[in-house]
mmCIF file of C-alpha atoms in Angstrom:
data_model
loop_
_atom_site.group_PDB
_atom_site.id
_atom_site.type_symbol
_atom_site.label_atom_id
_atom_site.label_comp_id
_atom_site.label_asym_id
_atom_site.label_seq_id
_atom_site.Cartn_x
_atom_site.Cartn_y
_atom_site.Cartn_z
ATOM 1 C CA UNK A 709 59.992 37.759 272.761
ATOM 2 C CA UNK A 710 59.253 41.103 271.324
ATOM 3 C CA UNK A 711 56.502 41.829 274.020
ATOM 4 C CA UNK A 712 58.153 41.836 276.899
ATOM 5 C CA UNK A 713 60.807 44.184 275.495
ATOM 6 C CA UNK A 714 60.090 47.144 277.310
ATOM 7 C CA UNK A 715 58.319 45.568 280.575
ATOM 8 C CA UNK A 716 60.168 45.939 283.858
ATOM 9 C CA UNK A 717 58.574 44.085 286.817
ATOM 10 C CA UNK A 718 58.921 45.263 290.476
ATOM 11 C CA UNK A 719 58.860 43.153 293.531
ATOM 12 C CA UNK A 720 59.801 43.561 297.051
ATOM 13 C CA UNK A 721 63.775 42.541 296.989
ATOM 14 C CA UNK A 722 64.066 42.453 292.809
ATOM 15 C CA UNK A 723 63.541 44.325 289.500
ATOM 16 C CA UNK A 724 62.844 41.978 286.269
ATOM 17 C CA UNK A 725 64.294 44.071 282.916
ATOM 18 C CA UNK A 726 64.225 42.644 279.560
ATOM 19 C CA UNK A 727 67.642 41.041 278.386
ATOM 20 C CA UNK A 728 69.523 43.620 276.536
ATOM 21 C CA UNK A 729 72.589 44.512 274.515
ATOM 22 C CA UNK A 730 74.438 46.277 277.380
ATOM 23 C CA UNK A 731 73.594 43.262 279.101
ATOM 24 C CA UNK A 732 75.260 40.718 277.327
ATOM 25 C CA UNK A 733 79.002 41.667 278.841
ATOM 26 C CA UNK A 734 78.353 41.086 282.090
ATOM 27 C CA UNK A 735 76.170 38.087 281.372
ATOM 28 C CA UNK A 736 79.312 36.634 279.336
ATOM 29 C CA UNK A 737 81.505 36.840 282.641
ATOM 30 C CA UNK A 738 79.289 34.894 284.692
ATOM 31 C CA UNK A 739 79.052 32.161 281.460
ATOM 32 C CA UNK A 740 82.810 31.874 281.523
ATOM 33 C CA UNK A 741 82.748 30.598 285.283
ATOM 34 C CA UNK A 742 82.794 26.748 285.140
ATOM 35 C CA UNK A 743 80.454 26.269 287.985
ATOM 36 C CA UNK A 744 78.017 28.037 286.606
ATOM 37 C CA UNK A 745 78.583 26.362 283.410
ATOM 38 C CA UNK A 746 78.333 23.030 284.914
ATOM 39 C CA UNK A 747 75.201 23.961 287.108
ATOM 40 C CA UNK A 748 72.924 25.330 284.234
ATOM 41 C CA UNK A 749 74.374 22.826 281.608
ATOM 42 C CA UNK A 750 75.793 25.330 279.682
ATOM 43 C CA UNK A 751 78.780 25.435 277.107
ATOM 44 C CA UNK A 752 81.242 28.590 277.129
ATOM 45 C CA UNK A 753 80.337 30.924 274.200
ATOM 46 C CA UNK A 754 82.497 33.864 272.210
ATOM 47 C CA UNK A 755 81.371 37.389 273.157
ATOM 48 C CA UNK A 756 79.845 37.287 269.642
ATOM 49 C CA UNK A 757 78.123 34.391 270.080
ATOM 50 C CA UNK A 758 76.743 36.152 273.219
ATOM 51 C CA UNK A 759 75.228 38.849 271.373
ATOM 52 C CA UNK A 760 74.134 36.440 269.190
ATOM 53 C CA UNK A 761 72.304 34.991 271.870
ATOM 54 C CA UNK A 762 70.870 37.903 273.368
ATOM 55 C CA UNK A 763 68.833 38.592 270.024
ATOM 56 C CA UNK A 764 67.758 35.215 269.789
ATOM 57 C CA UNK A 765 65.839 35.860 272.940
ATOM 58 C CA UNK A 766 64.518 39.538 271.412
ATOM 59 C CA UNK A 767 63.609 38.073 268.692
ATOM 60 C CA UNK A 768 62.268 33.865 268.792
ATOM 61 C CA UNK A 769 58.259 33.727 270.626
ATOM 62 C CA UNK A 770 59.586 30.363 272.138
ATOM 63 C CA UNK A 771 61.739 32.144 274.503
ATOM 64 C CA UNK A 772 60.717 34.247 276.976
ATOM 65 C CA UNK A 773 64.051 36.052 279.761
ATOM 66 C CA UNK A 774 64.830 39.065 282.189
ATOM 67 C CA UNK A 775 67.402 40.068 283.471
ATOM 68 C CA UNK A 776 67.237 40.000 287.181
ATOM 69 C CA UNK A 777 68.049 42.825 289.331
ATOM 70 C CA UNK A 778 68.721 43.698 292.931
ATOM 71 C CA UNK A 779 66.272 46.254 293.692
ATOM 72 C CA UNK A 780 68.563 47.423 297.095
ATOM 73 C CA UNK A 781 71.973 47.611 294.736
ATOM 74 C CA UNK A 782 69.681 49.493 291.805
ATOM 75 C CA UNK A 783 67.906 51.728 294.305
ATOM 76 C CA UNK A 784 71.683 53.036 295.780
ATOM 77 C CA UNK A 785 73.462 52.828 292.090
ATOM 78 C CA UNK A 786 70.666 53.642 289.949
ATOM 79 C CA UNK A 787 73.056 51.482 287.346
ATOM 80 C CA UNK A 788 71.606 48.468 285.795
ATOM 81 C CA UNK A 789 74.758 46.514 284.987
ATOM 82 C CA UNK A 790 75.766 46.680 289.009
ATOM 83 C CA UNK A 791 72.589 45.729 289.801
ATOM 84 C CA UNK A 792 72.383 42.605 288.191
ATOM 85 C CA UNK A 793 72.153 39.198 289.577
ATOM 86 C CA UNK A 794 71.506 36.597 287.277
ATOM 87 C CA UNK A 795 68.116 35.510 285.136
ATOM 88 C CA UNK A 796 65.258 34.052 284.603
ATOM 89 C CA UNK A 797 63.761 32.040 281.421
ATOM 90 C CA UNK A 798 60.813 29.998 279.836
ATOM 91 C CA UNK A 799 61.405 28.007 277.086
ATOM 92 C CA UNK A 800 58.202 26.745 275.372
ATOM 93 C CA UNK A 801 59.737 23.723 273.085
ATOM 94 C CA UNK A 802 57.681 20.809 273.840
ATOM 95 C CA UNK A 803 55.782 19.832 270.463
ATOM 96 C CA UNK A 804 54.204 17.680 271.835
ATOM 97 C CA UNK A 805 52.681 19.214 274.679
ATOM 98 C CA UNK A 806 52.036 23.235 273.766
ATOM 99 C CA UNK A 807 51.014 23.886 277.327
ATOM 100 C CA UNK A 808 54.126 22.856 278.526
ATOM 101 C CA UNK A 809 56.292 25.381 280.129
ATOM 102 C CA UNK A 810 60.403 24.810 280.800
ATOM 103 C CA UNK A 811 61.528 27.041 283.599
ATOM 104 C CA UNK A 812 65.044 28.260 284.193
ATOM 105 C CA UNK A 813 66.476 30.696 286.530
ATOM 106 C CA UNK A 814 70.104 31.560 287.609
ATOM 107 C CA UNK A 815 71.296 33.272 290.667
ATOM 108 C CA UNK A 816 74.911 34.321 289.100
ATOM 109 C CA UNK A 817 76.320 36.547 291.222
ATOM 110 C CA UNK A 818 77.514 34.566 294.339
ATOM 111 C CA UNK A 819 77.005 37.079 296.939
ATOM 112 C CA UNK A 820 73.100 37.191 296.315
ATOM 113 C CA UNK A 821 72.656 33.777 296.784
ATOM 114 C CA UNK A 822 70.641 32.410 299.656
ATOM 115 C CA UNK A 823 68.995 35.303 300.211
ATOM 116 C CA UNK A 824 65.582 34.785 298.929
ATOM 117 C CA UNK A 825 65.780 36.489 295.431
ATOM 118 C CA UNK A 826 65.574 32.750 293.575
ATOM 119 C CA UNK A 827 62.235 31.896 295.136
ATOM 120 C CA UNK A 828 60.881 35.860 294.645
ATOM 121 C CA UNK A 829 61.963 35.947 291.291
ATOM 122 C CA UNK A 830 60.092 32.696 290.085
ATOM 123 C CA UNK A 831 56.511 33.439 292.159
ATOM 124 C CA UNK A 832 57.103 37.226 290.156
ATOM 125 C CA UNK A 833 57.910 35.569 286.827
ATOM 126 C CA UNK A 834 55.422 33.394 287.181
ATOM 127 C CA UNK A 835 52.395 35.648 288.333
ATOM 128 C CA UNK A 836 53.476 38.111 285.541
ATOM 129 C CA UNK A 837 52.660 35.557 283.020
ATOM 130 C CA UNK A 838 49.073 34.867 284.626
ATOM 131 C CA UNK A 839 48.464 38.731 284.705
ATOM 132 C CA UNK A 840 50.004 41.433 282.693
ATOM 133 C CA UNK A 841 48.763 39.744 279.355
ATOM 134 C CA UNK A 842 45.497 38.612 280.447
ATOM 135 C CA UNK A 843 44.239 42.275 279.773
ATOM 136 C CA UNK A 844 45.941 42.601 276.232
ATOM 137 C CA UNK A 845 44.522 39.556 274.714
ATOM 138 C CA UNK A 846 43.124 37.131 275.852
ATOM 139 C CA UNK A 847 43.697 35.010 272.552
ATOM 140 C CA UNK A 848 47.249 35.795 272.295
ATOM 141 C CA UNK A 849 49.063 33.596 274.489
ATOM 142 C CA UNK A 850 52.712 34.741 275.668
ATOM 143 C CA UNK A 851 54.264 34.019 279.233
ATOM 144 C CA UNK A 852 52.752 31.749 281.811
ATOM 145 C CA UNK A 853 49.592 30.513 283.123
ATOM 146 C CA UNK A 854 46.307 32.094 281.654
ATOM 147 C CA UNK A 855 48.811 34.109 278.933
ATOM 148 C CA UNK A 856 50.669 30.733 277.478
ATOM 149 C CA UNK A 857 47.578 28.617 278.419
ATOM 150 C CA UNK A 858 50.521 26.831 280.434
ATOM 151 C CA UNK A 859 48.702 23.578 282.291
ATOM 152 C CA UNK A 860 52.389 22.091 283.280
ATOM 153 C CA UNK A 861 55.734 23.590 283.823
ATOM 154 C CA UNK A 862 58.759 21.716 283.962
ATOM 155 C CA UNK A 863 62.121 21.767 285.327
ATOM 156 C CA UNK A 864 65.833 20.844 284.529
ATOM 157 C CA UNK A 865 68.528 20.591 287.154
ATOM 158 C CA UNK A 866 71.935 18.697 287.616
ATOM 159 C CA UNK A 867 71.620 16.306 290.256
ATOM 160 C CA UNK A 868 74.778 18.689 292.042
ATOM 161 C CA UNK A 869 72.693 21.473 292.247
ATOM 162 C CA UNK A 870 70.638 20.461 295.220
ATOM 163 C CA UNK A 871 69.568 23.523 296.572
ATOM 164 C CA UNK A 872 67.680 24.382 293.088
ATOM 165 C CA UNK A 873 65.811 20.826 293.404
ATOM 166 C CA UNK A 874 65.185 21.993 297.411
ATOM 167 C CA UNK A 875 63.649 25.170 296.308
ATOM 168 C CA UNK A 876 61.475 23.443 293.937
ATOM 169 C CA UNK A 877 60.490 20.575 295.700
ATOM 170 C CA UNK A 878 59.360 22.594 299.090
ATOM 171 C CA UNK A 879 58.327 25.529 297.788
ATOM 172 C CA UNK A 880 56.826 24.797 294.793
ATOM 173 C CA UNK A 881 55.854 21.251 294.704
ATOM 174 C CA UNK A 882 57.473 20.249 291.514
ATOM 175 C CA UNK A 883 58.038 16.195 291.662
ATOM 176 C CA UNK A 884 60.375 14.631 290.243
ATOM 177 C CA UNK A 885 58.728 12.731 286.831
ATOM 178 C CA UNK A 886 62.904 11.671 285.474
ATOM 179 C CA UNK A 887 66.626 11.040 286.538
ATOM 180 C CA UNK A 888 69.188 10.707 283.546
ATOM 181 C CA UNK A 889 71.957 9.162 284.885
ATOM 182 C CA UNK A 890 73.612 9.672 281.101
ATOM 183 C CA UNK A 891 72.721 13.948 281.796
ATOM 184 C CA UNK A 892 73.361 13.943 284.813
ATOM 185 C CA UNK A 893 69.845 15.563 285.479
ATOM 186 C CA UNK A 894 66.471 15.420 287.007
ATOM 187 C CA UNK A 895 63.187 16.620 285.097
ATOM 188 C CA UNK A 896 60.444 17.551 287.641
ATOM 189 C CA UNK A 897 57.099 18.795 286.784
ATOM 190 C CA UNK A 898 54.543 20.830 288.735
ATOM 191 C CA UNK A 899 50.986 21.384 287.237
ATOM 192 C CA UNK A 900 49.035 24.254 287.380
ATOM 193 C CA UNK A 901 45.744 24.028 289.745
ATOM 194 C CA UNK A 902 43.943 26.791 291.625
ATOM 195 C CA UNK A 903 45.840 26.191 295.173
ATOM 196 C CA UNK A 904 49.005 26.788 292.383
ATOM 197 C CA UNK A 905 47.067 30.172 291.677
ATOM 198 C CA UNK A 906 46.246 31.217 295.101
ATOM 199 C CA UNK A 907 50.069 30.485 296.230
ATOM 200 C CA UNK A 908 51.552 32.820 293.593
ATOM 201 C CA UNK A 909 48.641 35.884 294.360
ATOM 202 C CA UNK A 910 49.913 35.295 298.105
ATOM 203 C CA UNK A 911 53.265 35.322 297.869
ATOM 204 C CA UNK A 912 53.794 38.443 295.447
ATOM 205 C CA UNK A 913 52.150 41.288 297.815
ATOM 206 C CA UNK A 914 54.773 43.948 296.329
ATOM 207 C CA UNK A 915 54.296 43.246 293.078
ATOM 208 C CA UNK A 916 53.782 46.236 290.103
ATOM 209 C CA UNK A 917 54.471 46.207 286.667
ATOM 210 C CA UNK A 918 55.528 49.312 284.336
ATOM 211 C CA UNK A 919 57.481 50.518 281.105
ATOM 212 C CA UNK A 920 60.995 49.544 281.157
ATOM 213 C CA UNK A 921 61.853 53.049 279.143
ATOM 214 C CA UNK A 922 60.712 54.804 282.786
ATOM 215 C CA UNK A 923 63.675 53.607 284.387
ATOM 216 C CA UNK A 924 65.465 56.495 282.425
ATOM 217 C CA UNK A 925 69.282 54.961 282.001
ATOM 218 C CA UNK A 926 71.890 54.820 279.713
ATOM 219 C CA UNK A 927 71.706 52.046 278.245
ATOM 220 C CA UNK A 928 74.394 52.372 275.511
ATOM 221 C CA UNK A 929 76.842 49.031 274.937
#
């Protein structure tokens, strides 16, 4: 999506940047690694076919992605490309249900995993939707709750990748609504109510939201 393109999000322990061409090298490394191919139901793709990819996500107002970074590693390297971690996506594909929301996030880099920057990127992602748009236009629906209109978001996970289903299960309260044995995948759901609301106001205290071109860095391919 073309609106988020120059939106960087700040939280406590992470940095959300749109997903960009200088990007899409370091995103191709962690595609070529079969577990995370097998965990986000992925197939390998070409470089080109990554860059592809990465305009496909500029471009298509079905998609909406960051990039996700360590705010520690960016605040000692100042350098986006070390920084990153993995990212963070809503699809919004269901015809038949236009309030219908598919998350998807991916903690690539194995070293930052299990350290809380999974569940602070999805309450950030999430509140940003409710939020930053609300104020633009209120008829122009883009990212998440009050901004997409999103009543119901769903997830996708292979039934390997338990601790995704843990985090959304006990955190979130997503329940499971279909297991494809054929997929090898459960579909969970959570829908959107005020104690839903209240959770994701709570739980992003640090949260602050600014122009991605105030970061200042090279970002040549």
């Amino acid at each position: 999506m073309h609106i988020n393109a120059n939106t960087v999000i700040f939280n406590r322990t992470i940095l959300l940047v749109p997903y960009g061409k200088h990007h899409v090298k370091k995103y191709h490394t962690w595609m070529q690694n079969e577990e995370i191919l097998e965990l986000t139901a992925s197939l390998p793709l070409s470089i080109e076919e990554e860059y592809h990819m990465q305009q496909t996500w500029l471009n298509d107002n079905d998609k909406c992605t960051f990039i996700i970074l360590s705010k520690e590693l960016f605040d000692q390297t100042h350098d986006e490309i070390k920084s990153m971690i993995g990212d963070v996506n809503l699809f919004l594909n269901d015809s038949d249900d236009i309030h219908c929301g598919e998350l998807e996030i991916m903690i690539a880099e194995v070293t930052a995993r299990r350290k809380g920057y999974g569940l602070e990127t999805l309450y950030t992602f999430l509140r940003y939707g409710k939020f930053k748009f609300h104020l633009f236009n209120k008829l122009f629906f883009l990212a998440a709750i009050e901004i997409l209109h999103i009543t119901r978001f769903i997830v996708k996970i292979g039934l390997k990748n338990l601790p995704s289903i843990a985090l959304f299960t006990k955190k979130f309260q997503f329940q499971t609504i279909e297991t494809s044995e054929v997929f090898q995948e459960v579909t969970m759901e959570r829908r959107v109510d005020d104690e839903f609301i209240k959770l994701l106001q709570m739980k992003t205290p640090d949260y602050k939201i600014d122009s991605y071109d105030k970061l200042n860095i090279d970002r040549t391919v």
